[in-house]
Short mmCIF file of C-alpha atoms in Angstrom, two decimals:
data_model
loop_
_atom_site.label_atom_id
_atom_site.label_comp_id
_atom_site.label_asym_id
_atom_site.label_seq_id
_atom_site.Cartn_x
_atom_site.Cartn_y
_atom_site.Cartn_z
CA UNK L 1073 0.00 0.00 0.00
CA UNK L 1074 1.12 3.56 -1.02
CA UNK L 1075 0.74 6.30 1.06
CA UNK L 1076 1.62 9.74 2.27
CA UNK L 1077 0.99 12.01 5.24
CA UNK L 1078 -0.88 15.07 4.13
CA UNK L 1079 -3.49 17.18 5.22
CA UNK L 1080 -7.26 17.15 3.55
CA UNK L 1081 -8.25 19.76 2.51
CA UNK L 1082 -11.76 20.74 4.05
CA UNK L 1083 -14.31 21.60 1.93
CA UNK L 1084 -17.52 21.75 3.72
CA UNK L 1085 -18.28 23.01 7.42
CA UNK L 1086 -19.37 19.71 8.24
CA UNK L 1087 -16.37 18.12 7.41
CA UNK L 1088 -14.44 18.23 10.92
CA UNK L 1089 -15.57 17.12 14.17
CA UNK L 1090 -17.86 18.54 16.42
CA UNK L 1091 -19.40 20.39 13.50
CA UNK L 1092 -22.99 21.09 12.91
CA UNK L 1093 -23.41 22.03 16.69
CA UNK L 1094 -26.30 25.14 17.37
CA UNK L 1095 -28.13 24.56 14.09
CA UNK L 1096 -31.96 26.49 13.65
CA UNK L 1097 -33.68 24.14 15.40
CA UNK L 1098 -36.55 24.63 13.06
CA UNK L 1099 -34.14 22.32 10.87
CA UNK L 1100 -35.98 19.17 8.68
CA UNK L 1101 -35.27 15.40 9.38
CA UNK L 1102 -32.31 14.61 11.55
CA UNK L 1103 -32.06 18.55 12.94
CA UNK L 1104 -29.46 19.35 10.60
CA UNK L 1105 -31.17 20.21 7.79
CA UNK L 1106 -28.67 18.17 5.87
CA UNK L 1107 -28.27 16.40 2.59
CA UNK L 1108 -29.51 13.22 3.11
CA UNK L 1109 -32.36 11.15 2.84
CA UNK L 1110 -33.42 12.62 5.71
CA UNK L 1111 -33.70 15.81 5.35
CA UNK L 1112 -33.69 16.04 1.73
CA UNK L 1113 -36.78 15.04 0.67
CA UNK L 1114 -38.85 17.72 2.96
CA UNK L 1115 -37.03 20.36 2.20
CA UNK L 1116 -36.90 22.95 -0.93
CA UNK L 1117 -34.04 24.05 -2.66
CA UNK L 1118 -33.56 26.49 -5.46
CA UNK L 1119 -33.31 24.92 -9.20
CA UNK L 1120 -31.79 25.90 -12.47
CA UNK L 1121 -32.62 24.04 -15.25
CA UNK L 1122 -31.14 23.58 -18.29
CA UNK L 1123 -32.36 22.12 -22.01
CA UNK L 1124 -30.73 18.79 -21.90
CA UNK L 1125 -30.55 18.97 -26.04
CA UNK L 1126 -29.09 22.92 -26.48
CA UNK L 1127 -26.12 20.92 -27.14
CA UNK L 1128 -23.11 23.24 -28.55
CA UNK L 1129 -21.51 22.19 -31.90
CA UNK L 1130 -18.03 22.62 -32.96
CA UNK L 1131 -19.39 25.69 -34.93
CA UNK L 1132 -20.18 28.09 -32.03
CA UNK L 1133 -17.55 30.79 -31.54
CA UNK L 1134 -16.05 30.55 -28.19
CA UNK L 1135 -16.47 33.38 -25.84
CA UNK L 1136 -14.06 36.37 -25.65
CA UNK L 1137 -13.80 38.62 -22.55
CA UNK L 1138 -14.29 41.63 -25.12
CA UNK L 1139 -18.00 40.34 -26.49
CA UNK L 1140 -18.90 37.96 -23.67
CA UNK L 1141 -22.54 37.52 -23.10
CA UNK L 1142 -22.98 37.79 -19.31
CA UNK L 1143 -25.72 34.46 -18.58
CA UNK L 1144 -27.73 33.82 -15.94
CA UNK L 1145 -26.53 31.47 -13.85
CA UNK L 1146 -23.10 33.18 -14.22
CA UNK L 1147 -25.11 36.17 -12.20
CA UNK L 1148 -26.74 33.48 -9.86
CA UNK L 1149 -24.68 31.97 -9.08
CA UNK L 1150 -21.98 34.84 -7.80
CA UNK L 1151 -24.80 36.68 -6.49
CA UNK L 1152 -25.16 32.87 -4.46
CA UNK L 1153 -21.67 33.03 -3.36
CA UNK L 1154 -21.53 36.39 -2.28
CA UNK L 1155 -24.31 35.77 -0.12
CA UNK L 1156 -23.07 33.04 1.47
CA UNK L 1157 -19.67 35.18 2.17
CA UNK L 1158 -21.78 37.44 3.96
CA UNK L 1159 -23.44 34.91 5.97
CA UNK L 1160 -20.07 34.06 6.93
CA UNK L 1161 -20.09 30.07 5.91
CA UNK L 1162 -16.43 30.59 4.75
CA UNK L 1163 -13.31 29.59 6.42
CA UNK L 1164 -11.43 32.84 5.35
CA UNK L 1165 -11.65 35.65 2.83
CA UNK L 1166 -10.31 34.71 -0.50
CA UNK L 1167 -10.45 38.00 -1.70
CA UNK L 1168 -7.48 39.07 0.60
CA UNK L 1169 -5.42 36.45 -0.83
CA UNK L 1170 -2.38 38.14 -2.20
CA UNK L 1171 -2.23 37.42 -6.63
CA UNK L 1172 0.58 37.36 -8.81
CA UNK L 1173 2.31 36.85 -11.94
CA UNK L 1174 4.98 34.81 -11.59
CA UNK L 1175 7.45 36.69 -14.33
CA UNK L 1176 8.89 34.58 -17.02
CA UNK L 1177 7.32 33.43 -20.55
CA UNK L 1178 4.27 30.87 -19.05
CA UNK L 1179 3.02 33.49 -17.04
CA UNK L 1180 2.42 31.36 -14.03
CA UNK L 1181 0.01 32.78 -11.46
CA UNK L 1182 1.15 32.52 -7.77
CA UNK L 1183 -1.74 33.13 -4.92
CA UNK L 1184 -0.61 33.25 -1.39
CA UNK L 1185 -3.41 31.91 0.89
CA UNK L 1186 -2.18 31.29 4.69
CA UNK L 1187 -5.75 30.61 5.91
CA UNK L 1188 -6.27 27.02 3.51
CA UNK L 1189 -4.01 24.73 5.60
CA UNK L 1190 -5.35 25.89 9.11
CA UNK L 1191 -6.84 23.99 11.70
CA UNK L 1192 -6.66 20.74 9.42
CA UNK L 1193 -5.27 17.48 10.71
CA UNK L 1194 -2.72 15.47 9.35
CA UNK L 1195 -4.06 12.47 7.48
CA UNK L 1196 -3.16 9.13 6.30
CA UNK L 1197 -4.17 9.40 2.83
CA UNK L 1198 -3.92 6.13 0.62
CA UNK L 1199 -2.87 7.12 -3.27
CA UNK L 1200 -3.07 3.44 -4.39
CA UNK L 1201 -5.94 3.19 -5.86
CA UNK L 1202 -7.91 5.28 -8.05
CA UNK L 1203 -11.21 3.43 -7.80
CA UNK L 1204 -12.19 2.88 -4.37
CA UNK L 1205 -15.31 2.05 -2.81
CA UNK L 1206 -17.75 4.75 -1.33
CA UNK L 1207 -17.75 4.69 2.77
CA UNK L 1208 -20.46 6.44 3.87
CA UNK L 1209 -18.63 6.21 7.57
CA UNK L 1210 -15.97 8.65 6.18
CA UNK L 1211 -17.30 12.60 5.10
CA UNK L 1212 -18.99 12.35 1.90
CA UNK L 1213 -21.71 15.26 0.68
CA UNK L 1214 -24.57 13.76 1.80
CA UNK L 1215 -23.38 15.65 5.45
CA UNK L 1216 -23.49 19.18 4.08
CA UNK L 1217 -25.48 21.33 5.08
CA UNK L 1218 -28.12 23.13 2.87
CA UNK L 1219 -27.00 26.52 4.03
CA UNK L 1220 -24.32 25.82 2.09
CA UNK L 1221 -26.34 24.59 -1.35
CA UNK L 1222 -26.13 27.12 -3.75
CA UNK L 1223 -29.07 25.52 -6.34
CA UNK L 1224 -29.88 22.25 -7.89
CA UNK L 1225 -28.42 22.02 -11.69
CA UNK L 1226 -30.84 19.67 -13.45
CA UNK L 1227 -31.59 18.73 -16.94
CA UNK L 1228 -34.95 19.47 -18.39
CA UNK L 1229 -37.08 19.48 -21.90
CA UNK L 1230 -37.44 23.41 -21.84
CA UNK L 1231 -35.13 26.21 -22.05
CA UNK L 1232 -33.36 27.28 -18.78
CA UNK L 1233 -35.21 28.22 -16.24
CA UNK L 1234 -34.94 29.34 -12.52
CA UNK L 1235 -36.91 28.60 -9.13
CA UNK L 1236 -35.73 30.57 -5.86
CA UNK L 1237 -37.95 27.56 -4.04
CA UNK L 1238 -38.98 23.98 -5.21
CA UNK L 1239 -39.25 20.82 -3.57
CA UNK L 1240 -37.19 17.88 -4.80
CA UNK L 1241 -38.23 14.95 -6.78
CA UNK L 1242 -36.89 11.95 -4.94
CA UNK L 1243 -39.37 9.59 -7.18
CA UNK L 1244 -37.59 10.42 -10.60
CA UNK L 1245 -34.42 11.22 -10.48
CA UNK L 1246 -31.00 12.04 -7.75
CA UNK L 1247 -30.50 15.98 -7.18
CA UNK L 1248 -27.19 17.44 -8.12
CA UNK L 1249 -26.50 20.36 -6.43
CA UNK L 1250 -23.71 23.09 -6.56
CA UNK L 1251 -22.33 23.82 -3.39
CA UNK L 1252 -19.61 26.23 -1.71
CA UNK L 1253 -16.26 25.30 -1.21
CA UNK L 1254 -15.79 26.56 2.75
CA UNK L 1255 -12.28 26.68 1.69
CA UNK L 1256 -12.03 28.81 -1.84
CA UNK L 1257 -9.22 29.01 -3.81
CA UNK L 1258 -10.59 32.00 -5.70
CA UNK L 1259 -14.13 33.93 -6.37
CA UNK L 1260 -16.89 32.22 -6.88
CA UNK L 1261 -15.30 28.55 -5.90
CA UNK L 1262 -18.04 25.95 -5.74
CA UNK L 1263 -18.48 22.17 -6.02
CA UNK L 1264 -20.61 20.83 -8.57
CA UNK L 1265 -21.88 16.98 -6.79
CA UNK L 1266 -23.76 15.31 -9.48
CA UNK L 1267 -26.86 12.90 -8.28
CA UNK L 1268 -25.36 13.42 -4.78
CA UNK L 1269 -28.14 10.91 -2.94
CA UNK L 1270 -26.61 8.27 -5.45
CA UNK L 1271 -23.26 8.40 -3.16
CA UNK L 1272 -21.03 8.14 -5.84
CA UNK L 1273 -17.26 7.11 -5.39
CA UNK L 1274 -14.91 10.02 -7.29
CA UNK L 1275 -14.95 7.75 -10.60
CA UNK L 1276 -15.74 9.71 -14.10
CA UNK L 1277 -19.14 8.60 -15.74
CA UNK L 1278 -20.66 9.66 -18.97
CA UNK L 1279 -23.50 11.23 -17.67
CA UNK L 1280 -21.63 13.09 -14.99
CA UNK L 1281 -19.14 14.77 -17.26
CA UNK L 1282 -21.62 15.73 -19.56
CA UNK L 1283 -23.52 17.56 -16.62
CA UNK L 1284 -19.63 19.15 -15.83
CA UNK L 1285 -19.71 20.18 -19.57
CA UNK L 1286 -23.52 21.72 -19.33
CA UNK L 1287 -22.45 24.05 -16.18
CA UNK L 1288 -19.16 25.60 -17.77
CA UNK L 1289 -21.67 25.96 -21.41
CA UNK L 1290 -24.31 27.62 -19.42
CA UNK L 1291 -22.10 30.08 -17.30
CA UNK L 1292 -20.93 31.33 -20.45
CA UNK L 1293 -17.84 32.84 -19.26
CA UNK L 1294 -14.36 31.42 -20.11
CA UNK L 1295 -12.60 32.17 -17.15
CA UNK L 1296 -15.33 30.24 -15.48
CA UNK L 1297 -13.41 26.47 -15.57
CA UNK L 1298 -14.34 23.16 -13.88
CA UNK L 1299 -11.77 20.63 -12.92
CA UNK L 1300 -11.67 17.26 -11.68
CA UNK L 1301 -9.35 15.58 -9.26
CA UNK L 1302 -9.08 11.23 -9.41
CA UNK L 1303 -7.87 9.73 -6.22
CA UNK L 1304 -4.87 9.29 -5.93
CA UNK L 1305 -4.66 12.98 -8.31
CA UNK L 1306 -5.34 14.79 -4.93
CA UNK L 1307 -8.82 14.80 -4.74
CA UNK L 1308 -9.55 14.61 -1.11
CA UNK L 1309 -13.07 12.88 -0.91
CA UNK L 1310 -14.31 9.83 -2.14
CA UNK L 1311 -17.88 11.11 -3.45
CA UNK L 1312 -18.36 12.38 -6.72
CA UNK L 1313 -17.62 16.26 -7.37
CA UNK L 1314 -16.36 18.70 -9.59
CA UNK L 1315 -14.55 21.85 -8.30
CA UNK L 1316 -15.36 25.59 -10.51
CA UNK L 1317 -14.30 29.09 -10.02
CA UNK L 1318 -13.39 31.97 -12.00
CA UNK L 1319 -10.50 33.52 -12.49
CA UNK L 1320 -9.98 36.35 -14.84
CA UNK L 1321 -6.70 35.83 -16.74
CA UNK L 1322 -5.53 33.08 -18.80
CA UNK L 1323 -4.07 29.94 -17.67
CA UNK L 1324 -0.61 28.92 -18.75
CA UNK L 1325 -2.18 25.76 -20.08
CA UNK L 1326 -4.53 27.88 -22.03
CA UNK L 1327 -1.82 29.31 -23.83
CA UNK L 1328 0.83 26.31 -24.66
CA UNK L 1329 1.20 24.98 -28.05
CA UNK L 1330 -0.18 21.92 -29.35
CA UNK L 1331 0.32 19.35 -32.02
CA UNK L 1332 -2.49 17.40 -33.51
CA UNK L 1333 -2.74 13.77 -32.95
CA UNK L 1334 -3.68 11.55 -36.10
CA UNK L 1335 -7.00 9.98 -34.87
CA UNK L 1336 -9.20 7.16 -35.88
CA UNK L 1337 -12.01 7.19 -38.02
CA UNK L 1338 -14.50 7.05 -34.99
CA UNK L 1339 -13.11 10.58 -33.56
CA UNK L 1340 -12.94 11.97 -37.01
CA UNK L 1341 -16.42 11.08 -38.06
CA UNK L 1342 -17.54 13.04 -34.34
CA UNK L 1343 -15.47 16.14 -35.23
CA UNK L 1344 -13.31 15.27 -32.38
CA UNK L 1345 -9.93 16.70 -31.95
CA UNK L 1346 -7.31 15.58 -30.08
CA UNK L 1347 -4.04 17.42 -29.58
CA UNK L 1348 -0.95 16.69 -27.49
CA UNK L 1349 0.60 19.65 -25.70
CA UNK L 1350 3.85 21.05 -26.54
CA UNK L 1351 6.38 22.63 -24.69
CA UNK L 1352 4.56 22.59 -21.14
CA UNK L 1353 5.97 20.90 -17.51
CA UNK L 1354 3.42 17.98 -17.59
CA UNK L 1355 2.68 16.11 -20.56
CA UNK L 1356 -1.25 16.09 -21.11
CA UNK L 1357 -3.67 15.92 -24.29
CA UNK L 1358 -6.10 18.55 -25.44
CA UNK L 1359 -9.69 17.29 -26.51
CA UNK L 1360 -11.96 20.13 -28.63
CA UNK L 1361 -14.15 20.03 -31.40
CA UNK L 1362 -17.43 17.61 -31.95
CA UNK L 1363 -20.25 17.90 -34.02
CA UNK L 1364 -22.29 17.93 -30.10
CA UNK L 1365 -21.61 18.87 -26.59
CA UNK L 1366 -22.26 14.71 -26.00
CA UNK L 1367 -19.34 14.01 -28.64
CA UNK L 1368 -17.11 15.75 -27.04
CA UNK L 1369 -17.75 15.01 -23.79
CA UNK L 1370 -18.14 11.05 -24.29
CA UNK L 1371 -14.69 11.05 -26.14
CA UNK L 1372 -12.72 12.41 -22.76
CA UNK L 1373 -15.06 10.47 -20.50
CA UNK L 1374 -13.97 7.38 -22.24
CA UNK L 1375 -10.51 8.11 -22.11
CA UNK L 1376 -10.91 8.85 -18.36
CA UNK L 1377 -13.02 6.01 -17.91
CA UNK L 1378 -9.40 4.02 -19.56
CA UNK L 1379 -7.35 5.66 -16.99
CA UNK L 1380 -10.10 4.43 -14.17
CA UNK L 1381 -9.93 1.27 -14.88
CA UNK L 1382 -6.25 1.02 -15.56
CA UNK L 1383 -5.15 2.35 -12.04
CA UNK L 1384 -3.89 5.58 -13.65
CA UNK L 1385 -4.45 8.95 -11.47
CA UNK L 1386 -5.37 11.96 -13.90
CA UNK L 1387 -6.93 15.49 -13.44
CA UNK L 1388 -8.89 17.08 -16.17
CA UNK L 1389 -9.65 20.73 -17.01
CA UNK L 1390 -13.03 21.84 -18.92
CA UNK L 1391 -12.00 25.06 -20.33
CA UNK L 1392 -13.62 28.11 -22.70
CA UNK L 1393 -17.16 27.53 -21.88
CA UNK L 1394 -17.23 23.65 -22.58
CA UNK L 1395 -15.38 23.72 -26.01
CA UNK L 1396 -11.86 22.53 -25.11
CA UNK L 1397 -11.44 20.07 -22.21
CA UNK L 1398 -7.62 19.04 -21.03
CA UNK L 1399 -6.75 15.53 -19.45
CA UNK L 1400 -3.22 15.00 -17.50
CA UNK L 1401 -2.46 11.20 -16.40
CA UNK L 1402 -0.16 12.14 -13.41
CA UNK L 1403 2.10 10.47 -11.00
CA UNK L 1404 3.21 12.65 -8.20
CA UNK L 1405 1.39 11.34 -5.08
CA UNK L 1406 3.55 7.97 -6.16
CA UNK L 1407 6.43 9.53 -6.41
CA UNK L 1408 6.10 11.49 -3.41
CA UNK L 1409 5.15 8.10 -1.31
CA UNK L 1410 8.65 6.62 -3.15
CA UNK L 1411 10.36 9.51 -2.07
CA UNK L 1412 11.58 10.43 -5.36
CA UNK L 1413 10.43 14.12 -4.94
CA UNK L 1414 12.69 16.88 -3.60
CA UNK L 1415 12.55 18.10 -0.28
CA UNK L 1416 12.74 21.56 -1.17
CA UNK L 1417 9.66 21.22 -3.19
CA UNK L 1418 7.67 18.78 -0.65
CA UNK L 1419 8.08 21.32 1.75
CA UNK L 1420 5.91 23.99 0.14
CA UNK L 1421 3.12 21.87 0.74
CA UNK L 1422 1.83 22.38 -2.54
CA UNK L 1423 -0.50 19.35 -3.59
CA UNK L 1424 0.10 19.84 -7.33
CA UNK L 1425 -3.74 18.81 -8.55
CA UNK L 1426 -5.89 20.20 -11.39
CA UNK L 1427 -5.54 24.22 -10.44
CA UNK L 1428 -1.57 24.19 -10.11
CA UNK L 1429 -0.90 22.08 -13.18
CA UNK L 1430 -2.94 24.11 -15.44
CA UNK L 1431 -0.76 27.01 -14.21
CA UNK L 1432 -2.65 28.52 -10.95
CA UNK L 1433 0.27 27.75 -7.55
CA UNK L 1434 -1.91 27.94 -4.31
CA UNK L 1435 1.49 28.84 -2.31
CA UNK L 1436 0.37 28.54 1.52
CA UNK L 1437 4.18 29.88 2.95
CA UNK L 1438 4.69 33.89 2.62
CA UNK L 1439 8.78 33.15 1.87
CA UNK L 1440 7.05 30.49 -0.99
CA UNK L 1441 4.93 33.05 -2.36
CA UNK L 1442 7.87 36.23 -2.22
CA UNK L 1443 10.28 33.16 -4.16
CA UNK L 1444 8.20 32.31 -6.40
CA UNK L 1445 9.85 31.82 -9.91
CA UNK L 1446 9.01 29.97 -12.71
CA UNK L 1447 12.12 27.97 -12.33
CA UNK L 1448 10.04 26.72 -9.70
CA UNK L 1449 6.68 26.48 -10.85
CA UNK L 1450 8.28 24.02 -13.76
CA UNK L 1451 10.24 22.41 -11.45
CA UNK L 1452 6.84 20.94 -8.92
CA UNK L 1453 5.46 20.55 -12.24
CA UNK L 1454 7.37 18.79 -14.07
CA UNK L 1455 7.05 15.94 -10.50
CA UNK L 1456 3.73 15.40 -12.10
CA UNK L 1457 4.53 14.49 -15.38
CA UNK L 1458 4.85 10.95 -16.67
CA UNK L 1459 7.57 10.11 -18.25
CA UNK L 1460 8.20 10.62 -21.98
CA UNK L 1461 8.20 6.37 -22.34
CA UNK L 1462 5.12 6.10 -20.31
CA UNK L 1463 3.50 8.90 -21.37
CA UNK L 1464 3.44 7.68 -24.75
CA UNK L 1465 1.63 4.41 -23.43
CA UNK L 1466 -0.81 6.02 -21.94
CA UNK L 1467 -1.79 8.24 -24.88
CA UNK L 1468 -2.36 5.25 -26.65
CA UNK L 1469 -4.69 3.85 -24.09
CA UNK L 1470 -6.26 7.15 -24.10
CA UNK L 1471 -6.45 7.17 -27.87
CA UNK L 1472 -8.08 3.78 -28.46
CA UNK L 1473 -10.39 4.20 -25.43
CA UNK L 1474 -11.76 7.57 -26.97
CA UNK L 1475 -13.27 5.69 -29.56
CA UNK L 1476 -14.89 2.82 -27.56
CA UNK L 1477 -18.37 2.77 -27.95
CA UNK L 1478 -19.49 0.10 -25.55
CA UNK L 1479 -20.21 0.22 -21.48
CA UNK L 1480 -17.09 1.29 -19.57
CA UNK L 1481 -16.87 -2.07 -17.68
CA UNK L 1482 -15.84 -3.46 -21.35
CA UNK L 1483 -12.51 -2.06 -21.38
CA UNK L 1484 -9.68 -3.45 -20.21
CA UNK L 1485 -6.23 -2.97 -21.16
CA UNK L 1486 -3.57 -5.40 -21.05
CA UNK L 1487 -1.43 -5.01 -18.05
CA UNK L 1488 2.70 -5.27 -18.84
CA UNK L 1489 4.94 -6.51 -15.98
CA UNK L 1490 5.41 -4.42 -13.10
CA UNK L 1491 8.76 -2.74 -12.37
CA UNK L 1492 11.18 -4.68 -10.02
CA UNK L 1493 11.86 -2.21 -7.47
CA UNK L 1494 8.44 -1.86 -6.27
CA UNK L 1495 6.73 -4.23 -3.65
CA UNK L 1496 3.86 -6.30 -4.92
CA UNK L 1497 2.11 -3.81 -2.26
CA UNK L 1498 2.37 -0.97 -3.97
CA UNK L 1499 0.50 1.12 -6.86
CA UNK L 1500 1.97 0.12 -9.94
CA UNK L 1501 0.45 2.23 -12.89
CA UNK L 1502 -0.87 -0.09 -15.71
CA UNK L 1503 2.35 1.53 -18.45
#
C-alpha cells in the first residue's frame, strides 16, 4: 500500500468534528437540515434548469472577454456566493489572498493563501488506488449542510429556467446540487456533486461529465473552468464532485502549443480533436471540437473512464465555456510516497492537482509566495509528469479508449509486468 501524510483539505463546514453544533432548530429530518435522505426530501431548494438537447456544436464561436454575453446562472450563481460570504459560511476571505504573476514566458500565477491549511489534521491518505469504494462512515456530501447549497443544476425538456424555491423529486431522479467550497481558492469557488443521494465514489461517468460540460456551457464565461481531481490525483473525498471558479486571466495551459494527434475514423467522423501539448511541464492531451456537446464530452469520459480502470491517477480541465477540455495522467502522489520528490519542493506543501498544473500555484508559505519563480513552478510541475516512455503508453490507451463505444466495464487494457523495485504492495500504474 502507497501512502503519504498530508493534510485534507476541508471543503464543507461539516467536514471536521464537532461540526454542525447550534443549528436552527426549526431544521428538517435529523435537525441538521442536511443532505440526506433525511432531510432532503422535505425540504426545498432552489433549481436551475437547463435544455438537456441545447447541445453546442463545434461551430459556435467561443467566448471572448471583449463580447462575452454575461448568462444567468453566471449572475446566480456569484450573487449565491456572495451571499453566502456574507453569511459568513467561509473559512477565510479569498479575496485578501495576495495574486501574482509569476514573471517569465508561461506566465504562471502565484496566490498566497495562509488561511487554507489551518486547523486541518494530518491524514493518512492512501494514493493506491484510483477506484475505491464509497464509505459512507468517512465525510462524503450527503453531510453538508443546505446553508451551504447554492441551487440544484438539473436537466430538463425546456429552455433554462430558474426557481428561488422547489421541492425535490426523490421519485424520478438524484438531485445534483452546486455547493460552496468553505475553503475557496478564488471567487466564486463551488463544487458541482452530481446525483449526490446516489453516493457516488470520485470515478468519471458519462452522464456526470456531460452535466460538468452543461455548467461551464451555461455560465458562459471562459474564465469560469471546472476541474476534476481522481484519487490518488489529490482529490480529497471519495464522493463524486467537480470543483469551478473563476478567475480572470488566462491559464498557462490555455496558452501552450499543441500538435495534432492523427486519430481514428470514430473521432474523425464526431469532429473530435485531439491534440498533445507542446512545450509545457506535464505532458497532457487537449480534446476540442465535436459535431455535439455529448461528442465531445463522451470522447474524454472514455478516455478517463481508460485511466479508471487502468489504475492511472489523472486530473482534467473543462475550459472556454465547454469547447476545449484538457486531461493530465499524473504520478506525483507515487512519487512522493517513493520519495523520489525533492525536499525543497515537498516542503511547500503544494499538492500539485488540477488548479496548479494548469498554471494557478496555491502557495500557503509567505517566503514560498515572495520566491516564487518559474524555475520553480516548472520544477513541482514537471514531478507530475509521466515520463516521456510512459507517457506515450498512456496516450495510446487514451487514444483507443476515446473511440470505444461500448459500457465502460468493457474495457480493459492489457497489463505489462510491473517494475522490479516496487513491492507487490504498492500502486503500480498499468504503463
Amino acid at each position: 500500500m502507497l501512502t503519504i501524510k498530508r493534510v485534507a483539505t476541508v471543503v464543507s463546514n461539516y467536514q471536521e468534528e464537532g461540526s454542525g453544533t447550534g443549528l436552527d432548530q426549526r431544521a428538517l429530518g435529523c435537525g441538521r437540515n442536511c443532505l440526506a435522505k433525511c432531510c432532503l426530501p422535505a425540504s426545498k431548494l432552489p433549481l436551475y434548469t437547463f435544455n438537456k438537447d441545447g447541445e453546442v456544436t463545434s461551430e459556435h464561436k467561443v467566448v471572448t472577454q471583449e463580447h462575452s454575453h454575461i448568462s444567468f446562472l453566471h449572475n446566480l450563481l456569484l450573487g449565491q456566493w456572495e451571499d453566502r460570504m456574507n453569511r459568513g459560511l467561509f473559512r477565510y476571505d479569498v479575496t485578501t489572498c495576495e495574486t501574482k504573476i509569476i514573471p517569465g514566458h508561461y506566465g504562471f500565477i502565484a496566490q498566497l493563501n495562509e488561511g487554507r491549511h489551518l486547523k486541518k489534521r494530518p491524514t493518512e491518505f492512501r494514493i493506491d488506488q484510483v477506484l475505491q469504494p464509497f464509505n459512507e462512515e468517512k465525510f462524503n456530501f450527503t453531510k453538508v449542510g443546505q446553508e451551504e447549497v447554492l441551487f440544484r443544476f438539473e436537466s430538463s425538456d425546456n429552455n433554462s429556467h430558474f426557481w428561488p424555491s422547489a421541492p425535490v423529486d426523490m421519485v424520478s431522479n438524484s438531485p445534483s446540487v452546486v455547493a460552496i467550497n468553505v475553503s475557496p481558492i478564488e471567487y466564486g469557488h463551488v463544487l458541482l456533486i452530481p446525483r449526490v443521494l446516489d453516493c457516488l465514489s470520485q470515478k468519471i461517468d458519462r452522464e456526470s461529465f456531460l452535466l460538468a460540460m452543461h455548467m461551464a456551457k451555461e455560465a458562459g464565461d471562459p474564465f469560469f473552468r471546472l476541474g476534476y481531481n481522481s484519487l490518488g490525483a489529490f482529490a480529497t473525498i471519495n464522493h463524486l464532485h467537480f470543483q469551478a471558479y473563476y478567475l480572470a486571466v488566462p491559464y498557462p495551459v490555455e496558452k501552450a502549443p499543441t500538435q495534432r494527434i492523427i486519430a481514428a475514423k470514430g473521432l474523425e467522423k464526431k469532429g473530435v480533436i485531439v491534440s498533445q501539448l507542446l512545450n509545457y511541464p506535464v505532458r497532457g492531451l487537449l480534446f476540442e471540437g465535436g459535431n455535439t456537446m455529448r461528442d465531445l464530452s463522451d470522447a474524454v469520459a472514455s478516455s478517463c473512464i481508460c485511466l479508471q480502470n487502468s489504475n492511472i491517477p489523472f486530473n482534467v480541465l473543462i475550459s472556454d465555456c465547454g469547447k476545449r477540455i484538457f486531461l493530465f495522467p499524473q504520478s506525483f502522489a507515487e512519487k512522493q510516497a517513493l520519495g523520489e520528490v525533492s525536499n525543497d519542493i515537498l516542503e511547500t506543501q503544494v499538492n500539485p492537482a488540477v488548479w496548479e498544473i494548469s498554471g494557478h500555484i496555491v502557495l500557503k508559505r509567505r517566503k514560498d509566495f515572495n520566491d516564487a519563480s518559474e524555475t520553480y513552478a516548472w520544477r513541482l510541475l514537471a514531478e507530475v509528469s509521466l515520463s516521456e516512455e510512459r507517457f506515450e503508453v498512456v496516450k495510446s490507451y487514451i487514444m483507443e479508449a476515446a473511440e470505444e463505444k461500448e459500457e465502460e466495464a468493457h474495457y480493459n487494457p492489457v497489463s505489462p509486468k510491473a517494475p522490479s523495485h516496487l513491492s507487490q504492495d504498492c500502486m503500480v500504474l498499468q504503463c
